[in-house]
Coordinates of C-alpha atoms and ligand atoms in Angstrom, one line a residue:
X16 CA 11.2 8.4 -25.3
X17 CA 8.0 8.6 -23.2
X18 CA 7.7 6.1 -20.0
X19 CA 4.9 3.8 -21.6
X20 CA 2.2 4.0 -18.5
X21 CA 1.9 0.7 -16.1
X22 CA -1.5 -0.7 -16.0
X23 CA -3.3 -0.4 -12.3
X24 CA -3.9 -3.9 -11.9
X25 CA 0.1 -4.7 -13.3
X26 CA 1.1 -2.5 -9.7
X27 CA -1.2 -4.0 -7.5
X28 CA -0.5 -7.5 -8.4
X29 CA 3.6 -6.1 -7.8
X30 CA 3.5 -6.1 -4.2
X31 CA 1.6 -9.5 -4.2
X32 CA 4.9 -11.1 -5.8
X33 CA 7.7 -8.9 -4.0
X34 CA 5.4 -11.0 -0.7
X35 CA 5.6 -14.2 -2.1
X36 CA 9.4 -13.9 -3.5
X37 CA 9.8 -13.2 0.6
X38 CA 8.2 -16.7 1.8
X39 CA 10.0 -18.3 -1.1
X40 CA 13.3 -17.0 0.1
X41 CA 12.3 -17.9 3.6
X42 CA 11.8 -21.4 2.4
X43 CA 15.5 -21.8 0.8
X44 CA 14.2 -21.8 -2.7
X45 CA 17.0 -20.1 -4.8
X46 CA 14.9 -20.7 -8.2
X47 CA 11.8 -20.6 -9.8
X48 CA 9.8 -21.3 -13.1
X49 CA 7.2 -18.6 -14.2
X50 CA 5.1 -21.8 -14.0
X51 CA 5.9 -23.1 -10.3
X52 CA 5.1 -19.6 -9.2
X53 CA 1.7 -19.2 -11.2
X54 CA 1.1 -22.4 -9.5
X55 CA 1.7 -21.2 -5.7
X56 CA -0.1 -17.8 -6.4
X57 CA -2.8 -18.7 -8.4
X58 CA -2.2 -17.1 -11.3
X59 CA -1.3 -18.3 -15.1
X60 CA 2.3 -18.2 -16.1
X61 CA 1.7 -16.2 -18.7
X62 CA 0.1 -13.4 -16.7
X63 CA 2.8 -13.1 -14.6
X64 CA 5.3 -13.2 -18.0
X65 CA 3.1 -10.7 -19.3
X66 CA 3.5 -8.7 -16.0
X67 CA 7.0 -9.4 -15.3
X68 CA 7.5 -7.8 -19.8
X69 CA 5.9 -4.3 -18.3
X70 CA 9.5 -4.1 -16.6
X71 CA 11.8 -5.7 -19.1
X72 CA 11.1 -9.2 -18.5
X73 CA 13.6 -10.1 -15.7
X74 CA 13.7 -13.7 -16.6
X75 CA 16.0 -16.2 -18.1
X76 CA 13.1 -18.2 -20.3
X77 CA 13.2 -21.9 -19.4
X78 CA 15.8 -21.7 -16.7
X79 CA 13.7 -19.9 -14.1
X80 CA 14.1 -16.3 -12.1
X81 CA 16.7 -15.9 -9.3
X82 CA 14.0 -15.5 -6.5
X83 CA 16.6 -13.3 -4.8
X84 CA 17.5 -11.4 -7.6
X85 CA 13.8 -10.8 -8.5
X86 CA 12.6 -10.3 -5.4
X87 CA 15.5 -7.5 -5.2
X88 CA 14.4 -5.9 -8.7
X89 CA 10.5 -5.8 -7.8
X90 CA 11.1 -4.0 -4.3
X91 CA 13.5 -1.9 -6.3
X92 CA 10.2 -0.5 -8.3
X93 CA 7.9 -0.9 -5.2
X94 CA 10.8 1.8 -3.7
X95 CA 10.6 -0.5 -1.0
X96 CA 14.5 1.1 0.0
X97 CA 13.3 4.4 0.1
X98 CA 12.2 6.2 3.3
X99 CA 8.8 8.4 2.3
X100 CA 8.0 10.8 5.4
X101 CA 4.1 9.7 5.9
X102 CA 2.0 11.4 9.0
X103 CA -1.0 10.0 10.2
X104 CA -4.0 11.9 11.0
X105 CA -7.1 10.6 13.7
X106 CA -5.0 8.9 16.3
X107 CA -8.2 7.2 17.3
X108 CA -8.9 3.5 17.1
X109 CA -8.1 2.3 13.6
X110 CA -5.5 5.1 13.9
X111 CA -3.8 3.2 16.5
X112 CA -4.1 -0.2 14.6
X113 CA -2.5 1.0 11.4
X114 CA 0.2 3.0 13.1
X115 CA 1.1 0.2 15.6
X116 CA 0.8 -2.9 13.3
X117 CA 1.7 -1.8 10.0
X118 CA 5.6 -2.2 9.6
X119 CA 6.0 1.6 7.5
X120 CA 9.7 0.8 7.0
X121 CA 9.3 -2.6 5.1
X122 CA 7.7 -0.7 2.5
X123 CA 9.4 2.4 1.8
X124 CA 7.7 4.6 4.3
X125 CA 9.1 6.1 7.5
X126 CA 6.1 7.0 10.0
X127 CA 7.1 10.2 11.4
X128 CA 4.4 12.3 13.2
X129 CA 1.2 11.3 14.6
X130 CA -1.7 14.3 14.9
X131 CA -5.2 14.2 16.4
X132 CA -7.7 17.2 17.0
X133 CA -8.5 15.8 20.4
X134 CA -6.3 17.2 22.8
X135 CA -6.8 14.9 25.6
X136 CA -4.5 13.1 23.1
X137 CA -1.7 15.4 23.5
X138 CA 0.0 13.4 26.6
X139 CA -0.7 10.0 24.4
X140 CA 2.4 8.4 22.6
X141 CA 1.4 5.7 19.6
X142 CA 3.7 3.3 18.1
X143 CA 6.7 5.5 20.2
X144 CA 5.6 9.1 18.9
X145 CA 4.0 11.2 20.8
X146 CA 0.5 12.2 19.4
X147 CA 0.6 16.5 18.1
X148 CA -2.1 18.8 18.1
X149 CA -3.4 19.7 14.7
X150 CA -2.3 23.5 15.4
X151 CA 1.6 21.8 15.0
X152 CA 0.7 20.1 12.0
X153 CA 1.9 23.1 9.8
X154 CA 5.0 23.8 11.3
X155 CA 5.6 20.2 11.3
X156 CA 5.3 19.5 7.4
X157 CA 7.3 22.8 6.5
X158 CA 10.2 21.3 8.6
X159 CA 9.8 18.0 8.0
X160 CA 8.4 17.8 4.2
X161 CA 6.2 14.2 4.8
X162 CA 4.8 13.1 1.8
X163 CA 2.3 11.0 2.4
X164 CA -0.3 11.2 4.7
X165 CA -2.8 8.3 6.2
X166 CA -6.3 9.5 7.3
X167 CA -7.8 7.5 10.0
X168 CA -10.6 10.5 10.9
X169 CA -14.1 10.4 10.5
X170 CA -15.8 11.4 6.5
X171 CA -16.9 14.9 6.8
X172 CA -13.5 16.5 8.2
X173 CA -11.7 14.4 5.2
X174 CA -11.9 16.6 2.3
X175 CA -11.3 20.5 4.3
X176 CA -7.8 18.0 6.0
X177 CA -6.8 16.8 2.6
X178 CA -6.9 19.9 0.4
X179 CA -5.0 21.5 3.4
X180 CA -2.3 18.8 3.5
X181 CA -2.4 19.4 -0.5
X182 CA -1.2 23.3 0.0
X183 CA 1.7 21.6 3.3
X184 CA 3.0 19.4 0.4
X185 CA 1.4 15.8 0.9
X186 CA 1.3 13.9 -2.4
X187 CA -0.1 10.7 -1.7
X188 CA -2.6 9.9 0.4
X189 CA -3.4 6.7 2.6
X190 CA -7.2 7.3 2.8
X191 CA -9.5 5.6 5.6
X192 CA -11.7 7.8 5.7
X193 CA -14.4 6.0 3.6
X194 CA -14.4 9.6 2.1
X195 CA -14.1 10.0 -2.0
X196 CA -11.8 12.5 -1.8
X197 CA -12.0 15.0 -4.9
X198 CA -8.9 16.3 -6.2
X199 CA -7.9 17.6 -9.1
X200 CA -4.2 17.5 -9.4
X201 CA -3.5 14.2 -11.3
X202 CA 0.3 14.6 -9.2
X203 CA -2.1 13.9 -6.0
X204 CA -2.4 9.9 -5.4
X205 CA -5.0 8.6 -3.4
X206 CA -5.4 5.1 -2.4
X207 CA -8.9 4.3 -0.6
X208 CA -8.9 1.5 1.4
X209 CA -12.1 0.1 2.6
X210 CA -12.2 -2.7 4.6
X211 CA -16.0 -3.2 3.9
X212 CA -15.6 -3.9 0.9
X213 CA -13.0 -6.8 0.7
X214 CA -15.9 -8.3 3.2
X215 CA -18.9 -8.0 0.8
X216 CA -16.8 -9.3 -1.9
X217 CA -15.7 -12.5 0.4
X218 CA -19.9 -12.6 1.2
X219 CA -20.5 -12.2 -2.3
X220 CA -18.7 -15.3 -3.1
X221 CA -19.7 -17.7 -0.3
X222 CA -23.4 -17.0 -1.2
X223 CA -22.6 -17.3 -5.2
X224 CA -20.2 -19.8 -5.4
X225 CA -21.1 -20.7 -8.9
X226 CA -20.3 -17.0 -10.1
X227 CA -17.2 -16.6 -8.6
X228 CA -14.5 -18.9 -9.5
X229 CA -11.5 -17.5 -7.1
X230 CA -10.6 -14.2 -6.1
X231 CA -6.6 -14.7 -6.3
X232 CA -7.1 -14.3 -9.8
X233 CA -6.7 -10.6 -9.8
Ligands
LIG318 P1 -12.3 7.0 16.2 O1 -13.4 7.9 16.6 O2 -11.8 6.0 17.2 O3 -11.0 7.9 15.8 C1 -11.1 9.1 15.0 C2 -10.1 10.0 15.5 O4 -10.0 11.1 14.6 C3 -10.4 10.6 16.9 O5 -9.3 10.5 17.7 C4 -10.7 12.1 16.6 O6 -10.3 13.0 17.6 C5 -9.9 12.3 15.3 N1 -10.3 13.4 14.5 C6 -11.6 13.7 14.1 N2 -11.6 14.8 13.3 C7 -10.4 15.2 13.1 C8 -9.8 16.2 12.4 N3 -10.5 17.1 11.6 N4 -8.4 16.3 12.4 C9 -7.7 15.5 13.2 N5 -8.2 14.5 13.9 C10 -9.5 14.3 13.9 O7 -12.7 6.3 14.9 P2 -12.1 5.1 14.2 O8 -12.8 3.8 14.6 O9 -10.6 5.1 14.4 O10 -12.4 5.3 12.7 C11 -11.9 6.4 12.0 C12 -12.5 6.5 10.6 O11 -12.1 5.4 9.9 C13 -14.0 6.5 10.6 O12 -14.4 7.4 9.6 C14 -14.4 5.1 10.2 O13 -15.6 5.0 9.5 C15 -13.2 4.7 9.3 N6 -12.9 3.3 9.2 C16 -12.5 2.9 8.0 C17 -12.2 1.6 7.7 C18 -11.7 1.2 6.4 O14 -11.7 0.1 6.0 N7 -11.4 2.2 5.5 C19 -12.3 0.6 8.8 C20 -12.7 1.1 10.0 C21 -13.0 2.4 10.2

């Protein structure tokens, strides 16, 4: 029988809960109603029945979920055990920040090689690997097989880098770039992040309060 697809905002609400099961653990709870947790997220508890259904349900109805247990099963489908090879291209400033502060390894990733086209990079080690030159980059992805890829380089290189990546084997990309990448292999996954954007839509709301009645309720 065919997988029946998950929608997009069903897997970007997932990691939202696998965070919150973490602070609930933290806190000693060992149970919770669909109810108490739409409360502390800000969601109904029906969405979060609805979205917890996609996957089977989980849940004991009217007993609660074992936050354990579910936070277990939810970083099971986030793959949050699994160690995805990702490289990072543009070791430059937001280059840095990502590589340094974002904890790959919590989430399923393993950061394992670092690449710039500046070379007075090349004596440079970020978050404890050692920054390559873009002429390694090829023998570098036929030997280790990443496959993701996180592009912290400026707009107009993004699209020659990606489709090359493509043809080394990189399924997913991580894109900074503020670059809409276009790809035509629906096996390619981009996610875009803009940081811009979650800004205009916090502006957006503190200038039309009335329009905007909370933006947890995604
Ligand atoms: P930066 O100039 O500090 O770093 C860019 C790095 O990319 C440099 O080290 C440069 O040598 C390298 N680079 C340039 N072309 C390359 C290529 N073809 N191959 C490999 N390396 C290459 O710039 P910064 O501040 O780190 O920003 C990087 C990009 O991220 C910019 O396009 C910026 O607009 C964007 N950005 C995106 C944000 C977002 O929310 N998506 C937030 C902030 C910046």
């Amino acid at each position: 029988m065919a997988k029946q697809a998950i929608s997009t905002p069903v897997i970007r609400r997932l990691p939202r809960y696998y965070r919150f099961l973490g602070e609930l653990e933290l806190e000693k709870m060992e149970r919770i109603s669909s109810k108490e947790l739409a409360r502390r997220m800000g969601l109904s508890a029906s969405q979060i029945r609805q979205d917890f259904n996609c996957f089977g349900g989980f849940g004991q109805q009217g007993y609660g979920y074992n936050v354990s247990e579910l936070r277990e099963k939810i970083g099971f489908i986030l793959g949050v055990n699994e160690k995805t090879g990702v490289i990072l291209i543009g070791a430059g400033n937001l280059g840095k920040a990502v590589a340094t502060h974002m904890d790959f390894r919590k989430r399923g990733c393993e950061l394992i090689g670092i690449f710039d086209s500046n070379p007075e990079l090349g004596s440079v080690t970020v978050a404890g690997l050692p920054v390559h030159s873009m002429d390694k980059l090829t023998a570098f992805c036929e030997q280790s097989k990443p496959q993701v890829a996180v592009l912290c380089i400026p707009k107009g290189a993004a699209q020659e880098l990606a489709d090359q990546l493509i043809s080394l084997g990189i399924r997913g990309f991580w894109n900074f770039s503020h670059f809409d990448l276009r790809i035509n292999n629906p096996q390619i996954i981009v996610e875009n992040v803009h940081l811009g954007d979650s800004l205009m839509t916090l502006a957006y709301c503190m200038h039309r309060e009335d329009e905007c009645s909370s933006l947890q309720d995604e």
